[in-house]
Each structure stands twice: as structure tokens, then as C-alpha cells.
Short mmCIF file of C-alpha atoms in Angstrom, two decimals:
data_model
loop_
_atom_site.label_atom_id
_atom_site.label_comp_id
_atom_site.label_asym_id
_atom_site.label_seq_id
_atom_site.Cartn_x
_atom_site.Cartn_y
_atom_site.Cartn_z
CA MET A 1 167.28 154.26 123.79
CA LYS A 2 169.31 152.06 121.51
CA LYS A 3 170.08 154.81 119.02
CA ILE A 4 172.43 157.72 118.95
CA VAL A 5 170.28 160.45 117.47
CA ILE A 6 172.28 162.46 115.01
CA ALA A 7 171.65 166.18 115.37
CA LEU A 8 170.74 168.02 112.20
CA THR A 9 171.85 171.42 113.50
CA ALA A 10 172.31 173.35 116.73
CA ILE A 11 172.02 176.82 115.27
CA ALA A 12 168.84 178.64 116.34
CA LEU A 13 168.12 182.08 114.93
CA ALA A 14 166.62 184.70 117.22
CA ALA A 15 163.00 185.47 116.47
CA GLY A 16 162.11 188.77 114.82
CA ALA A 17 158.85 190.67 114.57
CA CYS A 18 157.07 189.65 111.38
CA THR A 19 155.64 193.11 110.89
CA LYS A 20 159.02 194.85 110.76
CA LEU A 21 160.85 193.67 107.68
CA ASP A 22 164.07 195.71 107.98
CA VAL A 23 165.31 194.09 111.20
CA THR A 24 168.89 192.81 110.94
CA PRO A 25 168.90 189.05 111.68
CA GLU A 26 170.75 188.21 114.87
CA SER A 27 172.05 184.97 116.28
CA GLN A 28 173.59 183.93 119.54
CA TYR A 29 176.09 181.96 117.42
CA ILE A 30 178.78 183.91 115.58
CA ASP A 31 182.26 183.15 114.26
CA THR A 32 183.89 184.10 117.55
CA ASN A 33 181.93 181.61 119.65
CA PHE A 34 180.82 178.82 117.31
CA PRO A 35 181.95 176.13 117.02
CA LYS A 36 183.72 176.01 120.38
CA THR A 37 182.50 173.16 122.54
CA ALA A 38 182.43 169.46 121.72
CA ALA A 39 178.63 169.71 121.41
CA ASP A 40 179.03 172.60 118.94
CA TYR A 41 181.33 170.54 116.79
CA GLN A 42 179.03 167.53 116.76
CA ALA A 43 176.10 169.75 115.80
CA LEU A 44 178.17 171.22 112.98
CA ILE A 45 179.16 167.77 111.73
CA GLY A 46 175.67 166.27 112.04
CA PRO A 47 174.46 167.04 108.49
CA ILE A 48 177.23 164.83 107.08
CA TYR A 49 175.66 161.79 108.73
CA THR A 50 172.17 162.79 107.69
CA GLN A 51 173.41 162.94 104.10
CA LEU A 52 175.04 159.53 104.42
CA ALA A 53 171.83 157.95 105.68
CA SER A 54 169.58 159.55 103.09
CA ARG A 55 170.48 157.41 100.05
CA TYR A 56 172.90 154.70 101.19
CA ALA A 57 170.17 152.07 101.67
CA ILE A 58 168.09 153.16 98.67
CA GLU A 59 169.67 154.61 95.50
CA TYR A 60 173.24 153.63 96.40
CA PHE A 61 171.97 150.14 97.27
CA ARG A 62 170.34 149.88 93.85
CA MET A 63 173.55 150.73 92.02
CA GLN A 64 175.63 148.27 94.02
CA GLU A 65 173.12 145.41 94.20
CA LEU A 66 170.56 145.59 91.35
CA THR A 67 173.47 145.36 88.93
CA THR A 68 174.33 141.92 90.36
CA ASP A 69 172.74 138.53 90.94
CA GLU A 70 171.87 139.42 94.55
CA VAL A 71 168.86 141.61 93.86
CA ILE A 72 166.21 141.70 91.14
CA LEU A 73 163.34 144.12 90.69
CA PRO A 74 161.21 142.88 87.77
CA GLY A 75 158.17 144.64 86.41
CA ARG A 76 154.71 143.42 87.43
CA ASP A 77 152.58 144.16 84.35
CA GLY A 78 154.26 147.56 84.08
CA ASN A 79 154.31 148.29 87.80
CA TYR A 80 157.77 148.83 89.33
CA ASP A 81 159.26 149.45 85.91
CA ASP A 82 159.82 153.18 86.55
CA GLY A 83 160.95 153.95 83.03
CA GLY A 84 163.08 150.83 82.77
CA GLN A 85 165.71 152.01 85.25
CA TYR A 86 165.83 148.69 87.16
CA ARG A 87 166.15 146.46 84.11
CA GLN A 88 168.88 148.81 82.87
CA HIS A 89 170.75 148.00 86.08
CA HIS A 90 170.14 144.27 85.57
CA ASN A 91 171.26 144.36 81.96
CA HIS A 92 174.13 146.83 82.50
CA THR A 93 172.60 149.20 79.98
CA TYR A 94 172.55 152.21 82.31
CA THR A 95 173.22 155.56 80.64
CA PRO A 96 174.47 159.01 81.71
CA ASP A 97 170.81 160.00 82.12
CA HIS A 98 169.87 157.12 84.45
CA ALA A 99 168.06 158.42 87.55
CA ASN A 100 170.26 156.59 90.06
CA VAL A 101 173.44 157.59 88.24
CA LYS A 102 172.43 161.22 88.61
CA ASP A 103 171.00 161.02 92.14
CA VAL A 104 173.93 159.15 93.67
CA TRP A 105 176.46 161.52 92.11
CA GLU A 106 174.56 164.45 93.63
CA TRP A 107 174.36 162.58 96.96
CA GLY A 108 178.09 161.84 97.07
CA TYR A 109 179.33 165.22 95.98
CA GLY A 110 176.69 166.94 98.08
CA ALA A 111 178.19 165.18 101.10
CA ILE A 112 181.74 166.04 100.03
CA ASN A 113 180.68 169.66 99.68
CA THR A 114 179.14 169.52 103.17
CA CYS A 115 182.39 168.13 104.56
CA ASN A 116 184.33 170.95 102.89
CA ARG A 117 181.91 173.54 104.27
CA VAL A 118 182.25 172.14 107.78
CA LEU A 119 186.04 172.21 107.51
CA SER A 120 185.77 175.84 106.39
CA ASN A 121 183.62 176.62 109.44
CA ILE A 122 186.15 174.94 111.71
CA ALA A 123 189.00 176.90 110.12
CA SER A 124 187.31 180.17 111.17
CA SER A 125 186.77 178.99 114.75
CA THR A 126 188.58 180.82 117.54
CA LEU A 127 189.29 177.53 119.28
CA ALA A 128 193.03 176.88 119.29
CA GLU A 129 194.27 174.80 116.36
CA THR A 130 195.89 172.37 118.79
CA ASP A 131 192.78 171.94 120.94
CA PRO A 132 191.87 168.22 120.96
CA ILE A 133 188.20 169.00 120.23
CA ARG A 134 189.14 170.83 117.06
CA VAL A 135 191.81 168.33 116.02
CA ASN A 136 189.50 165.36 116.51
CA ALA A 137 186.64 167.06 114.66
CA ILE A 138 188.83 167.76 111.64
CA ALA A 139 189.93 164.13 111.62
CA GLU A 140 186.30 162.96 111.80
CA VAL A 141 185.20 165.15 108.91
CA LYS A 142 188.17 164.22 106.72
CA ALA A 143 187.57 160.53 107.38
CA MET A 144 183.94 160.93 106.33
CA ARG A 145 184.96 162.87 103.23
CA ALA A 146 187.36 160.06 102.34
CA LEU A 147 184.53 157.54 102.74
CA PHE A 148 182.34 159.47 100.31
CA TYR A 149 185.25 159.76 97.88
CA PHE A 150 185.65 155.99 98.10
CA PHE A 151 181.98 155.56 97.15
CA MET A 152 182.41 157.90 94.17
CA MET A 153 185.69 156.32 93.05
CA ASP A 154 184.24 152.83 93.30
CA LEU A 155 181.12 153.74 91.30
CA TYR A 156 182.33 156.30 88.79
CA GLY A 157 186.06 155.64 88.58
CA ASN A 158 187.51 158.88 87.29
CA VAL A 159 186.09 161.72 89.34
CA PRO A 160 187.05 165.27 90.35
CA ILE A 161 188.78 166.02 93.64
CA VAL A 162 187.21 168.96 95.44
CA ASP A 163 188.62 169.89 98.85
CA THR A 164 187.80 173.58 99.26
CA PHE A 165 184.73 175.62 100.17
CA PRO A 166 183.49 177.57 98.38
CA VAL A 167 184.46 176.04 95.04
CA LEU A 168 186.12 178.83 93.05
CA GLU A 169 187.00 176.88 89.89
CA LEU A 170 185.14 174.15 88.05
CA PRO A 171 187.03 170.94 88.93
CA LYS A 172 188.53 168.60 86.38
CA THR A 173 188.16 164.83 86.20
CA LYS A 174 191.04 162.99 87.87
CA PRO A 175 192.23 159.45 87.01
CA ARG A 176 190.95 156.78 89.35
CA ALA A 177 194.47 155.96 90.56
CA GLU A 178 195.01 159.59 91.57
CA VAL A 179 191.73 159.63 93.49
CA PHE A 180 192.84 156.41 95.20
CA GLN A 181 196.08 158.08 96.32
CA TYR A 182 194.18 161.13 97.58
CA ILE A 183 191.86 158.98 99.71
CA GLU A 184 194.74 156.90 101.02
CA SER A 185 196.77 159.97 101.96
CA SER A 186 193.78 161.62 103.64
CA LEU A 187 193.04 158.57 105.76
CA LYS A 188 196.64 158.07 106.84
CA SER A 189 196.93 161.74 107.84
CA VAL A 190 194.01 161.61 110.27
CA VAL A 191 193.89 158.07 111.66
CA LYS A 192 195.87 158.77 114.82
CA ASN A 193 193.54 161.64 115.73
CA LEU A 194 190.49 159.37 115.75
CA PRO A 195 189.29 157.44 118.80
CA VAL A 196 190.02 153.78 119.46
CA LYS A 197 186.96 151.78 120.50
CA ASN A 198 187.19 150.56 124.08
CA ALA A 199 184.89 149.23 126.76
CA ASN A 200 183.95 152.74 127.89
CA ASN A 201 183.31 154.56 124.62
CA ALA A 202 181.47 152.00 122.46
CA THR A 203 178.24 154.01 122.51
CA LEU A 204 179.95 157.36 121.95
CA THR A 205 181.97 156.12 118.97
CA TYR A 206 179.12 154.18 117.36
CA GLY A 207 178.20 155.63 113.97
CA HIS A 208 181.31 157.82 113.94
CA PRO A 209 184.74 157.25 112.40
CA THR A 210 187.27 155.45 114.59
CA GLN A 211 190.76 154.23 113.87
CA ALA A 212 189.28 150.82 113.04
CA MET A 213 186.91 152.41 110.52
CA VAL A 214 189.92 153.94 108.73
CA TYR A 215 191.78 150.61 108.78
CA ALA A 216 188.69 148.84 107.39
CA LEU A 217 188.32 151.38 104.59
CA LEU A 218 192.02 151.11 103.72
CA ALA A 219 191.70 147.31 103.71
CA LYS A 220 188.80 147.62 101.29
CA MET A 221 190.86 149.90 99.06
CA TYR A 222 193.91 147.63 99.13
CA ILE A 223 191.97 144.44 98.40
CA ASN A 224 190.54 146.25 95.33
CA ALA A 225 193.76 148.08 94.46
CA GLU A 226 194.42 146.10 91.29
CA VAL A 227 190.98 147.13 90.00
CA TYR A 228 191.43 150.76 91.02
CA THR A 229 195.10 151.33 90.17
CA GLY A 230 196.42 148.26 88.34
CA ALA A 231 198.76 147.33 91.23
CA LYS A 232 198.18 144.58 93.81
CA ARG A 233 198.27 145.61 97.49
CA ASN A 234 197.37 142.37 99.24
CA THR A 235 200.07 142.56 101.90
CA GLU A 236 198.85 146.02 102.90
CA ALA A 237 195.28 144.67 102.95
CA VAL A 238 196.33 142.04 105.49
CA ALA A 239 198.10 144.68 107.59
CA MET A 240 194.99 146.84 107.73
CA CYS A 241 192.80 143.86 108.60
CA ASP A 242 195.23 142.96 111.38
CA SER A 243 194.99 146.50 112.74
CA VAL A 244 191.26 145.95 113.19
CA ILE A 245 191.49 142.39 114.50
CA ALA A 246 194.10 143.38 117.10
CA ASN A 247 191.43 145.38 118.95
CA THR A 248 189.61 142.67 120.89
CA GLN A 249 186.63 144.97 121.39
CA TYR A 250 185.57 143.77 117.94
CA LYS A 251 184.27 140.20 117.95
CA LEU A 252 181.66 138.25 116.04
CA ASP A 253 178.27 138.30 117.71
CA ALA A 254 176.83 134.91 118.66
CA SER A 255 173.73 135.45 116.52
CA TYR A 256 173.99 136.40 112.85
CA ALA A 257 170.40 137.66 112.85
CA SER A 258 171.02 140.06 115.74
CA VAL A 259 173.53 142.03 113.66
CA PHE A 260 170.71 143.26 111.41
CA ALA A 261 167.73 143.25 113.79
CA PRO A 262 165.60 146.35 114.40
CA ASP A 263 167.17 146.77 117.85
CA ASN A 264 170.77 146.54 116.65
CA GLY A 265 173.14 149.35 117.57
CA PRO A 266 176.15 149.85 119.84
CA ASN A 267 175.33 146.50 121.42
CA ILE A 268 176.58 144.73 118.28
CA SER A 269 180.24 143.98 118.97
CA GLU A 270 181.34 143.26 115.39
CA THR A 271 180.19 146.58 113.95
CA ILE A 272 183.08 148.80 112.93
CA PHE A 273 181.02 151.53 111.26
CA ALA A 274 177.27 151.64 110.65
CA ILE A 275 174.45 154.03 109.84
CA PRO A 276 172.15 154.35 112.89
CA TYR A 277 168.78 154.47 111.18
CA ASP A 278 165.65 155.30 113.13
CA ALA A 279 162.12 154.89 111.75
CA LEU A 280 161.04 158.19 113.32
CA GLN A 281 164.16 160.35 113.47
CA LEU A 282 166.61 159.25 110.76
CA ASP A 283 164.98 157.56 107.79
CA GLY A 284 166.51 156.11 104.65
CA ASN A 285 166.32 152.38 105.42
CA GLN A 286 164.14 150.79 102.71
CA PHE A 287 164.32 147.10 103.52
CA THR A 288 161.01 146.51 105.27
CA ARG A 289 159.34 148.74 102.68
CA HIS A 290 160.68 147.14 99.50
CA ALA A 291 162.31 143.79 100.29
CA PHE A 292 159.70 142.25 102.58
CA MET A 293 156.67 140.36 101.21
CA ALA A 294 153.97 142.95 101.89
CA TYR A 295 151.07 140.46 102.09
CA LEU A 296 152.59 139.07 105.31
CA TRP A 297 152.15 142.35 107.17
CA PRO A 298 149.55 140.97 109.66
CA LYS A 299 151.97 138.25 110.76
CA TYR A 300 154.93 140.58 111.30
CA GLY A 301 153.02 143.55 112.73
CA VAL A 302 154.19 146.10 110.17
CA PRO A 303 152.13 148.61 108.11
CA SER A 304 149.96 147.27 105.30
CA ASN A 305 151.09 149.76 102.64
CA LEU A 306 154.41 148.13 101.86
CA SER A 307 155.83 146.97 98.52
CA ILE A 308 156.33 143.56 96.95
CA SER A 309 159.01 144.68 94.52
CA ILE A 310 162.51 143.45 95.47
CA SER A 311 163.65 139.83 95.65
CA THR A 312 166.72 137.78 94.79
CA THR A 313 167.57 135.57 91.86
CA PRO A 314 167.22 131.77 91.96
CA GLU A 315 170.91 131.43 91.17
CA PHE A 316 171.97 133.56 94.12
CA HIS A 317 169.59 131.84 96.53
CA ASP A 318 171.11 128.51 95.46
CA LYS A 319 174.30 129.56 97.29
CA PHE A 320 172.48 129.20 100.62
CA ASN A 321 173.00 125.46 100.60
CA LEU A 322 175.03 124.73 103.74
CA PRO A 323 173.14 122.53 106.24
CA GLY A 324 172.42 124.21 109.56
CA ASP A 325 173.55 127.61 108.27
CA GLU A 326 171.58 130.32 110.11
CA ARG A 327 171.98 132.58 107.10
CA ASN A 328 169.56 130.32 105.21
CA ASP A 329 166.84 131.75 107.46
CA THR A 330 167.29 135.28 106.12
CA TRP A 331 164.98 134.45 103.18
CA LEU A 332 161.24 133.89 102.78
CA ILE A 333 160.44 131.04 100.39
CA GLY A 334 157.70 128.45 99.94
CA LYS A 335 154.30 128.19 101.60
CA GLN A 336 153.89 130.65 104.45
CA TYR A 337 152.51 129.91 107.91
CA ASN A 338 151.28 131.87 110.91
CA TRP A 339 153.32 131.75 114.10
CA ASP A 340 151.03 129.03 115.47
CA GLY A 341 151.80 126.79 112.49
CA THR A 342 148.49 127.27 110.68
CA PRO A 343 148.60 128.21 106.98
CA PHE A 344 148.79 131.92 106.19
CA THR A 345 145.92 132.39 103.74
CA ILE A 346 144.41 135.11 101.57
CA LYS A 347 140.83 135.24 100.29
CA ILE A 348 141.03 136.20 96.63
CA LYS A 349 139.24 135.95 93.29
CA LYS A 350 140.52 133.04 91.23
CA LYS A 351 141.43 135.20 88.24
CA ASP A 352 143.25 137.70 90.50
CA LEU A 353 145.27 134.79 91.79
CA ASP A 354 145.98 133.33 88.35
CA ALA A 355 145.37 135.50 85.29
CA SER A 356 145.23 132.40 83.08
CA PHE A 357 142.19 131.03 84.93
CA THR A 358 139.20 130.68 82.59
CA GLY A 359 136.45 129.32 84.84
CA THR A 360 133.91 131.12 87.02
CA ASN A 361 135.70 133.93 88.82
CA THR A 362 134.65 133.01 92.35
CA ASP A 363 136.48 133.56 95.62
CA THR A 364 139.12 131.10 96.73
CA VAL A 365 141.24 130.79 99.85
CA TRP A 366 144.92 130.58 98.90
CA GLN A 367 147.89 129.80 101.11
CA LEU A 368 150.47 132.42 100.29
CA GLU A 369 153.45 130.82 98.57
CA ILE A 370 156.67 132.57 97.61
CA THR A 371 158.17 130.77 94.63
CA LYS A 372 161.80 130.69 93.59
CA PRO A 373 161.66 130.85 89.75
CA ILE A 374 161.27 134.26 88.15
CA ILE A 375 159.44 133.68 84.87
CA MET A 376 159.15 136.56 82.42
CA THR A 377 155.94 136.65 80.38
CA GLY A 378 157.51 138.16 77.27
CA LYS A 379 154.56 140.56 76.93
CA LYS A 380 156.54 143.47 78.38
CA PRO A 381 160.29 143.84 78.90
CA PHE A 382 161.57 142.25 82.11
CA ASP A 383 158.04 141.64 83.41
CA VAL A 384 156.54 138.67 85.27
CA GLY A 385 152.88 139.71 85.16
CA ASN A 386 150.67 141.07 87.90
CA ASP A 387 148.45 138.32 89.24
CA TYR A 388 149.18 137.09 92.76
CA LEU A 389 151.19 134.13 91.52
CA ALA A 390 153.46 136.56 89.65
CA ARG A 391 153.67 138.98 92.54
CA CYS A 392 154.95 136.18 94.75
CA MET A 393 157.71 135.14 92.33
CA GLY A 394 161.18 135.65 93.76
CA VAL A 395 162.65 134.78 97.16
CA ARG A 396 162.21 137.66 99.63
CA SER A 397 164.72 138.89 102.17
CA ILE A 398 164.22 139.33 105.91
CA LYS A 399 167.91 139.79 106.67
CA TYR A 400 167.02 143.25 107.95
CA TYR A 401 164.19 141.79 110.00
CA PRO A 402 160.87 143.65 109.53
CA ASP A 403 160.74 146.50 112.00
CA LYS A 404 157.45 146.94 113.85
CA SER A 405 158.33 150.62 114.27
CA THR A 406 158.09 151.11 110.51
CA THR A 407 155.65 153.95 109.98
CA ALA A 408 152.86 153.98 107.41
CA ALA A 409 153.82 157.54 106.42
CA THR A 410 157.49 157.02 105.43
CA ARG A 411 157.58 153.19 105.38
CA MET A 412 161.18 153.40 106.58
CA SER A 413 162.69 151.25 109.31
CA GLY A 414 165.17 151.50 112.16
CA ASN A 415 167.54 148.59 111.49
CA ASP A 416 171.03 150.06 111.46
CA MET A 417 172.95 149.18 108.31
CA PRO A 418 176.60 148.19 108.72
CA ILE A 419 179.15 149.55 106.26
CA PHE A 420 182.14 147.80 107.81
CA ARG A 421 182.04 144.85 110.20
CA LEU A 422 184.45 142.23 111.48
CA ALA A 423 183.18 139.31 109.36
CA ASP A 424 184.08 141.28 106.23
CA ILE A 425 187.54 141.93 107.69
CA TYR A 426 188.08 138.20 108.24
CA LEU A 427 187.00 137.37 104.69
CA MET A 428 189.09 140.16 103.14
CA LYS A 429 192.16 138.95 105.02
CA ALA A 430 191.52 135.37 103.89
CA GLU A 431 191.22 136.54 100.29
CA ALA A 432 194.38 138.65 100.44
CA ILE A 433 196.29 135.61 101.74
CA MET A 434 194.88 133.46 98.95
CA ARG A 435 195.99 136.11 96.47
CA GLY A 436 199.61 135.96 97.66
CA ALA A 437 199.99 137.71 101.01
CA ALA A 438 201.48 135.82 103.95
CA ALA A 439 199.38 134.51 106.82
CA THR A 440 199.96 136.46 110.04
CA THR A 441 199.61 135.95 113.78
CA VAL A 442 197.25 138.27 115.65
CA ASN A 443 196.50 138.13 119.36
CA GLY A 444 198.55 134.94 119.59
CA GLU A 445 196.66 133.13 116.80
CA LEU A 446 198.10 132.17 113.42
CA GLN A 447 195.42 133.15 110.92
CA ASP A 448 195.45 131.56 107.50
CA GLU A 449 192.59 131.55 105.00
CA LEU A 450 190.86 128.48 106.47
CA THR A 451 191.06 129.78 110.04
CA LEU A 452 189.48 133.06 108.99
CA LEU A 453 186.80 131.50 106.79
CA ASN A 454 185.82 129.08 109.52
CA LYS A 455 185.44 131.86 112.08
CA VAL A 456 182.65 133.20 109.89
CA ARG A 457 181.15 129.78 109.24
CA ALA A 458 181.25 128.76 112.90
CA ARG A 459 179.25 131.81 113.95
CA ALA A 460 176.64 130.98 111.27
CA LYS A 461 176.44 127.36 112.55
CA ALA A 462 177.53 126.20 109.07
CA PRO A 463 179.84 123.22 108.45
CA LEU A 464 183.51 124.12 108.71
CA ALA A 465 185.53 124.04 105.50
CA THR A 466 188.55 121.78 105.04
CA SER A 467 189.75 123.61 101.93
CA VAL A 468 188.76 126.73 100.02
CA THR A 469 189.14 128.14 96.51
CA LEU A 470 188.66 131.75 95.47
CA ASP A 471 185.31 130.90 93.89
CA GLU A 472 184.19 129.28 97.14
CA LEU A 473 185.36 132.32 99.06
CA LEU A 474 183.28 134.54 96.77
CA ASP A 475 180.25 132.37 97.52
CA GLU A 476 180.97 132.72 101.23
CA ARG A 477 181.11 136.50 100.86
CA GLY A 478 177.73 136.29 99.15
CA ARG A 479 176.23 134.27 101.99
CA GLU A 480 177.70 136.45 104.71
CA LEU A 481 177.50 139.95 103.21
CA HIS A 482 174.46 139.81 100.92
CA TRP A 483 172.49 143.05 100.67
CA GLU A 484 175.27 145.03 102.39
CA ASN A 485 176.30 146.95 99.24
CA TRP A 486 179.42 144.89 98.45
CA ARG A 487 178.28 142.43 95.75
CA ARG A 488 179.12 144.59 92.71
CA ASN A 489 182.47 145.44 94.24
CA ASP A 490 183.17 141.74 94.85
CA LEU A 491 182.06 140.50 91.43
CA ILE A 492 184.23 143.05 89.64
CA ARG A 493 187.27 142.11 91.72
CA PHE A 494 186.68 138.41 91.00
CA GLY A 495 186.12 139.05 87.27
CA LYS A 496 182.50 137.84 87.39
CA TYR A 497 180.50 141.02 86.93
CA GLU A 498 179.59 139.97 83.37
CA VAL A 499 178.51 136.42 84.20
CA GLU A 500 175.11 135.72 82.67
CA TYR A 501 172.37 133.94 84.57
CA PRO A 502 169.43 132.62 82.50
CA ILE A 503 165.92 132.98 83.85
CA PRO A 504 163.72 129.89 83.41
CA GLY A 505 161.00 130.62 80.88
CA ASP A 506 162.39 134.04 79.96
CA VAL A 507 161.52 134.72 76.34
CA ALA A 508 162.02 138.48 76.42
CA THR A 509 165.79 138.67 76.76
CA SER A 510 168.75 136.44 76.06
CA GLY A 511 169.75 136.20 79.69
CA TYR A 512 170.02 137.83 83.03
CA THR A 513 172.75 139.90 84.65
CA PRO A 514 174.12 141.47 82.54
CA GLY A 515 171.87 140.01 79.86
CA MET A 516 172.43 142.23 76.90
CA ASN A 517 175.73 143.92 77.70
CA LYS A 518 179.06 142.30 78.55
CA ASP A 519 181.18 145.40 77.97
CA ILE A 520 183.70 145.47 80.84
CA ARG A 521 183.70 149.27 80.65
CA ARG A 522 180.33 149.01 82.41
CA ARG A 523 182.21 148.15 85.57
CA ILE A 524 182.17 151.87 86.24
CA PHE A 525 179.15 154.09 85.79
CA PRO A 526 178.95 157.09 83.46
CA ILE A 527 179.35 160.67 84.60
CA PRO A 528 175.79 162.10 84.65
CA THR A 529 174.79 164.24 81.68
CA SER A 530 173.38 166.86 84.04
CA GLU A 531 176.79 167.33 85.68
CA ARG A 532 178.67 167.57 82.41
CA LYS A 533 176.27 170.27 81.25
CA LEU A 534 177.18 172.27 84.33
CA ASN A 535 180.90 171.53 84.14
CA ALA A 536 182.60 171.03 80.78
CA ASN A 537 185.78 169.94 82.60
CA LEU A 538 184.23 166.57 83.43
CA ASP A 539 185.36 163.95 80.93
CA GLN A 540 182.93 161.12 80.23
CA ASN A 541 184.07 157.62 81.13
CA PRO A 542 185.00 155.36 78.18
CA GLY A 543 182.13 153.44 76.59
CA TYR A 544 179.37 155.97 77.20
#
């Protein structure tokens, strides 16, 4: 099996007679014997990973990607509008009552609470405090808690710090810079107690924090430090990148596509930390369900009840313009063909194909064509119409290649989703050097910005660069890391989150992302109304 199946729990309660209601519940697991073994600790920690998987590729993805040029989810004659929540992302008009704003806050702090509960359970264990099993488990949980705090800090900016279980006092909002320092301190305190990936433990460490995962997260924090704290930390970003690169177990895989394929997993050598999704045992991966062109299901062998909703913008797809670049093949565009080269066709009524058709509504055979322009009708906000021509507007993604194991019931897939990988490390180091840090030598190689950029390009079979600007580096990050939940983070750091992209033929709005709102305070999301009703100590972010 290519997956590591993450246990939900190992605690089994003893059965009691259902006719005798006053029986005291008993369990073979009590404070004096659980957790004790390495298996006990992994069972205790398991729910943290289940929580991570549950929303990272769905609601969290929407907040990080629908707010940018990478992803668009237009209405189709009212379908897929869902109360306007997606166009609010596109236009940066999200509010404290936005569904994703609320759900992702609950997801993040639910996970932080789970981490705190697990640490409380470990604290009551009879296993010696110096026992390596206990020490390593505490490091693992604290690293995961720091990761969730990073997600919350990046999205919401000023957030409370909660590190106890149970919570005895309603927490207060902390400044973003203070949260940054808390995460940094937490990671530095545990890194040496985490495993180092080697040739013998690649499978065991996959999907779990390692020292490289901590270095990658610190690099991400330092490259964004000016946004988060007002102070540049580019030299530290390079140092953290070098700490990852120095471990030669991490190397770019020969095939870009393999990194995101349904059978990816511990076999991918560039993965630093990923979520090991499984269509049957750990769902949460939405890409085959929402990003794939559903009408092509017979060709790809996936269920028929998929969506047609998510695509990318013409402006973003224009960045995939390097000849020979394998990353160009991660998109579906133009007329579609069967594997044998024959046209992929659909039998359809002429008016269903084109709502403007006025002749006799007879059947026609149409070769499915995915078109690049996204043309709003103006009849409804952010809506392209609902005939088949409209449904096929927008380039579709197959970066996370359609998984044949996708089930009709959940429509979720088993492609693991990377959070940190080596290509991102190379590009972050290149950027930090371009922003003022010195080039460094790692493993006997002097690595400047061009060397690092061209490592990424060479793997993609793209032409090597002879020079690079920051804008070109941002485009390279878009090509390499699209749909990996980093675009919003990147655009904010590069000062381009408010860049407006017009849609050809759009008569409903003045533009695209962000369309109607260029307020830079929208670079962080509001604190949900529901949370502030429960806790008056939570201050709302400016501008909401």
C-alpha cells in the first residue's frame, strides 16, 4: 500500500449489557497505562492529522486560492453561487459572516485545541518524561500546533494564543508579530527532538513532522517576515532553506506530474511534508471532484457525478508560456480527444449547447471544447450562464491527476497534497537572495538565484533562464506551485494582491480580482462574528 493510514483512535471501550443502565463504564486504557507505547502515542496523535486533512484541500484552499488569479468559481445561471461566497472571495468583499471565514477558523482552532488536549494527555502519562517516545511525541504535537498557528496567523493576522487544555479563561487577541514570535519559539524548541529523514525511515516519517518540515516552515515565516512583523528576515530564510537542502534525501523528482499523481506518497523524494489523502480512508481532497471537467469522466475512468465548477483565469493560464514546459500539461484546454485520437463528443440538444440558438431544437453531436475566456452574461452577478458552452468556459486543472479510486459517494480522491516540498525551498532561497541575502554554498555547490531557479526549470523541461527579476520569479512560483495554497501568500508578499484582471465581455463588474475592493486591509481576513459573540476578548481586524 502506498499510503500510511492515519489512525483515528486506539481507545476501545469494553462492551456493557444494554439492559442494565447503571453499569460503570470500564476501559482497558486508563491514565496509568495509556499512552505508554509508541503505538499508543501515534493513536493519541492521529486525530490531529485527520483534522488537518479535513479542510486543507477544500475550505482552506478556497481562502488561499479563490482570492487570487489562480482559481475562479463563477456562477452558472445561479448554480455554484452558494450565496455569493465565491465572488466575495474573488472581489475581496468577504465579511465576518462569510462561511469559509467561519469554517476555517473553527478548523484551525479545533486542531489547536486537539493538540493541547493531546499534550494534556501526555502530561498525565506514567511514561518517564525523558523517555524518547514521550519526548518525540511532544515535539511532533508542538510542531503540528505551530503549523496550525501559522495557518491562522497568515489568514487572520491578529489571533489569540491558546496553549492549555482545558481553556480556563477566554483568550485575548494577540498582535500578529507576537504570534509570529510564539510560533518561531515553539519550532526552535522542538526541532532537535524530531526525526531526520534518511534512507531507512522515509516511509515512517512521511506525513509527520521532521526537522526539515520545521526548517521549511521557518523559511516560509522568514520570507514573509516583513509582512507579518514589519522586519525583513531574508538571511534567516536562506539559512533555513539551506538546512533542508543539506539533507540529500530531498531531491527533485524527475517527473513533475508524478509529484501530484494519485499514487504519490513516500516514493516522492522532494516531499518535505504532505497530507496522505486516501479516497476510502482519509478524505478531504476535492480536486477530481471540483477542478476536473466532469463531462470527460468516461475518458478518465472516474465517477460521473462530479462538478464542473472550478477553473483558472485566462490571465493566470497565460503564464504557462515556456516551450517544452511539462507544467503546461497540467491544464485542460481546447477541443478534447479520446486516448485513440478520435474526437470526444457529446450528443446534445442545440439549445442546451447554446442558449442563444433560435432554430429547431434538434440533437447535435458536439466535440467538447474547453475555452479560455470567461465571459460574464451580466444577467446575474459573476455568472457565465448555464448552457454547455458556458459550462465549458475556463481552463480546467489536472495537476492533481484524476484518481480512478474516486468514489461516487464522497467524490474525494487519494492524491496526497504537499504542504512543503523542495522546489518551494529552492524558489524561496532564490527570492531571499534577490531581496538582499547572500548566496551560499550547500553540498559543495554555490547557489545563487539563477542556479536555484534553473533547478526548478530543468526538472520541468523548460528553457533555462539567463537572468531573473522578482516579477519573473513570482511567475515561476505560479507555474511551479499553482493550486498548492501559496498564491495568496505570494501575491501579498510581492504587493500584487490588489492587482485587477479584467474579464473579456464582463459587463457586471468593473474588473476581476479584487474587482470592487482594493483595500489593503483585506490582506487579512476578519475574525468571524460567531467567535466574537462567544468571546468578547477577540478584537476585530481593522477594516471590517
